[in-house]
Amino acid sequence: MYEINAKEISASIGTVWNIISDVDNEPLYWQNLTVSNARKDGKTTEREVTVGFRDLKVAHAVGQYSRKFVEMSLTEASVIGTWVIILRPAGDNKTRIEVAWDIKLSDIPLLFRGMMRNKIMKGTKEALDRIARAVQ
């Protein structure tokens, strides 16, 4: 499954970056996430993430944090792949935030994969809306 969601936000890249790079507060925007950091340094956070719906465990998501770019590698459990957030300038004091999911729903029965995809896309749209509201 490869999906991209995008939203233009009326805020500078720096302002949006302060939100998306603060992994400790990620559940404020990406609801249904429970995050516990196992190891954190300046650019990488290794952690365990539980997604609330159906208590799907995504263990050891590793994020690379650099200006304008966040990537999470989902390496264990039923969801394997990457979740990437990219910030791009979009004009005067505006930022385009793009979220790309490139994941495989490996252990989820075929019958439920469409439902899971819809929940991920809905959750992404809602997170982008929350981020937009937070910076206004």
PDB file of C-alpha atoms in Angstrom:
ATOM      1  CA  MET A   1       0.000   0.000   0.000  1.00  0.00           C
ATOM      2  CA  TYR A   2       1.434   3.348  -1.026  1.00  0.00           C
ATOM      3  CA  GLU A   3      -0.620   6.426  -0.159  1.00  0.00           C
ATOM      4  CA  ILE A   4       0.126  10.129   0.106  1.00  0.00           C
ATOM      5  CA  ASN A   5      -1.913  12.721   1.978  1.00  0.00           C
ATOM      6  CA  ALA A   6      -1.042  16.414   1.808  1.00  0.00           C
ATOM      7  CA  LYS A   7      -2.247  19.668   3.302  1.00  0.00           C
ATOM      8  CA  GLU A   8      -1.157  23.274   2.969  1.00  0.00           C
ATOM      9  CA  ILE A   9      -0.824  24.985   6.335  1.00  0.00           C
ATOM     10  CA  SER A  10      -0.643  28.726   7.000  1.00  0.00           C
ATOM     11  CA  ALA A  11       2.529  28.634   9.075  1.00  0.00           C
ATOM     12  CA  SER A  12       6.275  28.643   8.530  1.00  0.00           C
ATOM     13  CA  ILE A  13       8.199  25.416   8.069  1.00  0.00           C
ATOM     14  CA  GLY A  14       9.928  26.068  11.403  1.00  0.00           C
ATOM     15  CA  THR A  15       6.612  26.293  13.237  1.00  0.00           C
ATOM     16  CA  VAL A  16       5.292  23.090  11.660  1.00  0.00           C
ATOM     17  CA  TRP A  17       8.639  21.385  12.230  1.00  0.00           C
ATOM     18  CA  ASN A  18       8.413  22.120  15.974  1.00  0.00           C
ATOM     19  CA  ILE A  19       5.228  20.055  16.077  1.00  0.00           C
ATOM     20  CA  ILE A  20       6.154  17.091  13.893  1.00  0.00           C
ATOM     21  CA  SER A  21       9.632  16.660  15.349  1.00  0.00           C
ATOM     22  CA  ASP A  22       8.359  16.542  18.941  1.00  0.00           C
ATOM     23  CA  VAL A  23       7.792  12.796  19.125  1.00  0.00           C
ATOM     24  CA  ASP A  24       6.868  12.891  22.790  1.00  0.00           C
ATOM     25  CA  ASN A  25       3.740  14.885  21.879  1.00  0.00           C
ATOM     26  CA  GLU A  26       2.927  12.936  18.716  1.00  0.00           C
ATOM     27  CA  PRO A  27      -0.220  11.330  20.234  1.00  0.00           C
ATOM     28  CA  LEU A  28      -1.759  14.834  20.523  1.00  0.00           C
ATOM     29  CA  TYR A  29      -1.992  14.935  16.730  1.00  0.00           C
ATOM     30  CA  TRP A  30      -1.891  11.285  15.706  1.00  0.00           C
ATOM     31  CA  GLN A  31      -4.671  10.010  17.933  1.00  0.00           C
ATOM     32  CA  ASN A  32      -4.987   6.388  18.941  1.00  0.00           C
ATOM     33  CA  LEU A  33      -1.211   6.150  19.343  1.00  0.00           C
ATOM     34  CA  THR A  34       0.466   5.132  22.540  1.00  0.00           C
ATOM     35  CA  VAL A  35       4.200   5.724  22.346  1.00  0.00           C
ATOM     36  CA  SER A  36       6.964   4.697  24.692  1.00  0.00           C
ATOM     37  CA  ASN A  37      10.489   5.783  23.830  1.00  0.00           C
ATOM     38  CA  ALA A  38      13.059   3.068  24.325  1.00  0.00           C
ATOM     39  CA  ARG A  39      16.084   5.069  23.127  1.00  0.00           C
ATOM     40  CA  LYS A  40      16.352   8.670  22.017  1.00  0.00           C
ATOM     41  CA  ASP A  41      19.277  10.711  20.765  1.00  0.00           C
ATOM     42  CA  GLY A  42      19.449  13.871  18.648  1.00  0.00           C
ATOM     43  CA  LYS A  43      18.328  12.325  15.355  1.00  0.00           C
ATOM     44  CA  THR A  44      16.926   8.871  16.074  1.00  0.00           C
ATOM     45  CA  THR A  45      14.235   7.619  18.402  1.00  0.00           C
ATOM     46  CA  GLU A  46      13.662   3.923  18.857  1.00  0.00           C
ATOM     47  CA  ARG A  47      10.307   3.233  20.400  1.00  0.00           C
ATOM     48  CA  GLU A  48       7.306   1.031  20.711  1.00  0.00           C
ATOM     49  CA  VAL A  49       4.065   2.274  19.242  1.00  0.00           C
ATOM     50  CA  THR A  50       0.618   0.832  19.863  1.00  0.00           C
ATOM     51  CA  VAL A  51      -2.120   1.868  17.471  1.00  0.00           C
ATOM     52  CA  GLY A  52      -5.400   2.063  19.386  1.00  0.00           C
ATOM     53  CA  PHE A  53      -7.755   0.451  16.916  1.00  0.00           C
ATOM     54  CA  ARG A  54      -7.641  -3.278  17.444  1.00  0.00           C
ATOM     55  CA  ASP A  55      -4.584  -2.740  19.624  1.00  0.00           C
ATOM     56  CA  LEU A  56      -2.236  -3.301  16.690  1.00  0.00           C
ATOM     57  CA  LYS A  57       1.348  -3.245  17.933  1.00  0.00           C
ATOM     58  CA  VAL A  58       3.986  -1.633  15.794  1.00  0.00           C
ATOM     59  CA  ALA A  59       7.176  -2.307  17.654  1.00  0.00           C
ATOM     60  CA  HIS A  60      10.431  -0.452  17.257  1.00  0.00           C
ATOM     61  CA  ALA A  61       9.553   2.425  14.981  1.00  0.00           C
ATOM     62  CA  VAL A  62      12.792   4.259  14.284  1.00  0.00           C
ATOM     63  CA  GLY A  63      12.642   7.884  13.199  1.00  0.00           C
ATOM     64  CA  GLN A  64      15.272   9.903  11.393  1.00  0.00           C
ATOM     65  CA  TYR A  65      14.767  13.555  12.221  1.00  0.00           C
ATOM     66  CA  SER A  66      16.374  16.252  10.132  1.00  0.00           C
ATOM     67  CA  ARG A  67      15.063  19.614   8.998  1.00  0.00           C
ATOM     68  CA  LYS A  68      11.838  19.211   7.022  1.00  0.00           C
ATOM     69  CA  PHE A  69      11.833  15.406   7.044  1.00  0.00           C
ATOM     70  CA  VAL A  70      10.666  12.687   9.448  1.00  0.00           C
ATOM     71  CA  GLU A  71      10.763   9.012   8.570  1.00  0.00           C
ATOM     72  CA  MET A  72       9.496   6.154  10.674  1.00  0.00           C
ATOM     73  CA  SER A  73      10.510   2.623   9.780  1.00  0.00           C
ATOM     74  CA  LEU A  74       7.902   0.149  10.963  1.00  0.00           C
ATOM     75  CA  THR A  75       9.943  -3.005  11.351  1.00  0.00           C
ATOM     76  CA  GLU A  76       7.941  -5.530  13.318  1.00  0.00           C
ATOM     77  CA  ALA A  77       4.422  -6.822  13.820  1.00  0.00           C
ATOM     78  CA  SER A  78       1.560  -6.629  11.320  1.00  0.00           C
ATOM     79  CA  VAL A  79       2.615  -3.387   9.639  1.00  0.00           C
ATOM     80  CA  ILE A  80       6.001  -3.212   7.931  1.00  0.00           C
ATOM     81  CA  GLY A  81       7.310  -0.328   5.852  1.00  0.00           C
ATOM     82  CA  THR A  82       7.770   3.414   6.195  1.00  0.00           C
ATOM     83  CA  TRP A  83       5.765   6.452   7.224  1.00  0.00           C
ATOM     84  CA  VAL A  84       7.365   9.653   5.953  1.00  0.00           C
ATOM     85  CA  ILE A  85       6.423  13.261   6.714  1.00  0.00           C
ATOM     86  CA  ILE A  86       7.936  15.886   4.417  1.00  0.00           C
ATOM     87  CA  LEU A  87       7.657  19.662   4.790  1.00  0.00           C
ATOM     88  CA  ARG A  88       7.947  21.898   1.729  1.00  0.00           C
ATOM     89  CA  PRO A  89       7.707  25.687   1.410  1.00  0.00           C
ATOM     90  CA  ALA A  90       4.385  26.734  -0.177  1.00  0.00           C
ATOM     91  CA  GLY A  91       4.713  30.506  -0.464  1.00  0.00           C
ATOM     92  CA  ASP A  92       4.645  33.321   2.040  1.00  0.00           C
ATOM     93  CA  ASN A  93       4.532  31.802   5.527  1.00  0.00           C
ATOM     94  CA  LYS A  94       2.902  28.605   4.233  1.00  0.00           C
ATOM     95  CA  THR A  95       4.014  25.008   4.441  1.00  0.00           C
ATOM     96  CA  ARG A  96       2.908  21.970   2.489  1.00  0.00           C
ATOM     97  CA  ILE A  97       2.992  18.931   4.722  1.00  0.00           C
ATOM     98  CA  GLU A  98       3.006  15.566   2.932  1.00  0.00           C
ATOM     99  CA  VAL A  99       2.540  12.220   4.613  1.00  0.00           C
ATOM    100  CA  ALA A 100       3.458   9.122   2.628  1.00  0.00           C
ATOM    101  CA  TRP A 101       2.695   5.609   3.812  1.00  0.00           C
ATOM    102  CA  ASP A 102       4.582   2.782   2.099  1.00  0.00           C
ATOM    103  CA  ILE A 103       3.517  -0.195   4.154  1.00  0.00           C
ATOM    104  CA  LYS A 104       2.643  -3.845   3.904  1.00  0.00           C
ATOM    105  CA  LEU A 105      -0.193  -5.155   6.062  1.00  0.00           C
ATOM    106  CA  SER A 106       1.414  -8.569   6.361  1.00  0.00           C
ATOM    107  CA  ASP A 107      -0.472 -10.398   9.098  1.00  0.00           C
ATOM    108  CA  ILE A 108      -3.844  -8.765   8.553  1.00  0.00           C
ATOM    109  CA  PRO A 109      -6.407 -10.938   6.756  1.00  0.00           C
ATOM    110  CA  LEU A 110      -7.206  -9.749   3.238  1.00  0.00           C
ATOM    111  CA  LEU A 111     -10.813  -9.103   4.232  1.00  0.00           C
ATOM    112  CA  PHE A 112      -9.732  -6.437   6.777  1.00  0.00           C
ATOM    113  CA  ARG A 113      -6.926  -4.729   4.823  1.00  0.00           C
ATOM    114  CA  GLY A 114      -9.275  -2.247   3.117  1.00  0.00           C
ATOM    115  CA  MET A 115     -10.759  -1.275   6.459  1.00  0.00           C
ATOM    116  CA  MET A 116      -7.257  -0.836   7.932  1.00  0.00           C
ATOM    117  CA  ARG A 117      -6.178   1.275   4.935  1.00  0.00           C
ATOM    118  CA  ASN A 118      -9.244   3.508   5.360  1.00  0.00           C
ATOM    119  CA  LYS A 119      -8.524   3.960   9.073  1.00  0.00           C
ATOM    120  CA  ILE A 120      -4.906   4.899   8.369  1.00  0.00           C
ATOM    121  CA  MET A 121      -5.908   7.446   5.713  1.00  0.00           C
ATOM    122  CA  LYS A 122      -8.672   8.907   7.908  1.00  0.00           C
ATOM    123  CA  GLY A 123      -6.273   9.138  10.860  1.00  0.00           C
ATOM    124  CA  THR A 124      -3.682  10.863   8.664  1.00  0.00           C
ATOM    125  CA  LYS A 125      -6.193  13.460   7.434  1.00  0.00           C
ATOM    126  CA  GLU A 126      -7.347  14.118  11.001  1.00  0.00           C
ATOM    127  CA  ALA A 127      -3.729  14.474  12.198  1.00  0.00           C
ATOM    128  CA  LEU A 128      -2.985  17.021   9.465  1.00  0.00           C
ATOM    129  CA  ASP A 129      -6.107  18.953  10.466  1.00  0.00           C
ATOM    130  CA  ARG A 130      -4.999  18.936  14.141  1.00  0.00           C
ATOM    131  CA  ILE A 131      -1.523  20.154  13.206  1.00  0.00           C
ATOM    132  CA  ALA A 132      -3.045  22.965  11.099  1.00  0.00           C
ATOM    133  CA  ARG A 133      -5.250  24.041  14.017  1.00  0.00           C
ATOM    134  CA  ALA A 134      -2.332  23.932  16.449  1.00  0.00           C
ATOM    135  CA  VAL A 135      -0.240  26.391  14.449  1.00  0.00           C
ATOM    136  CA  GLN A 136      -3.041  28.940  13.851  1.00  0.00           C
TER     137      GLN A 136
END
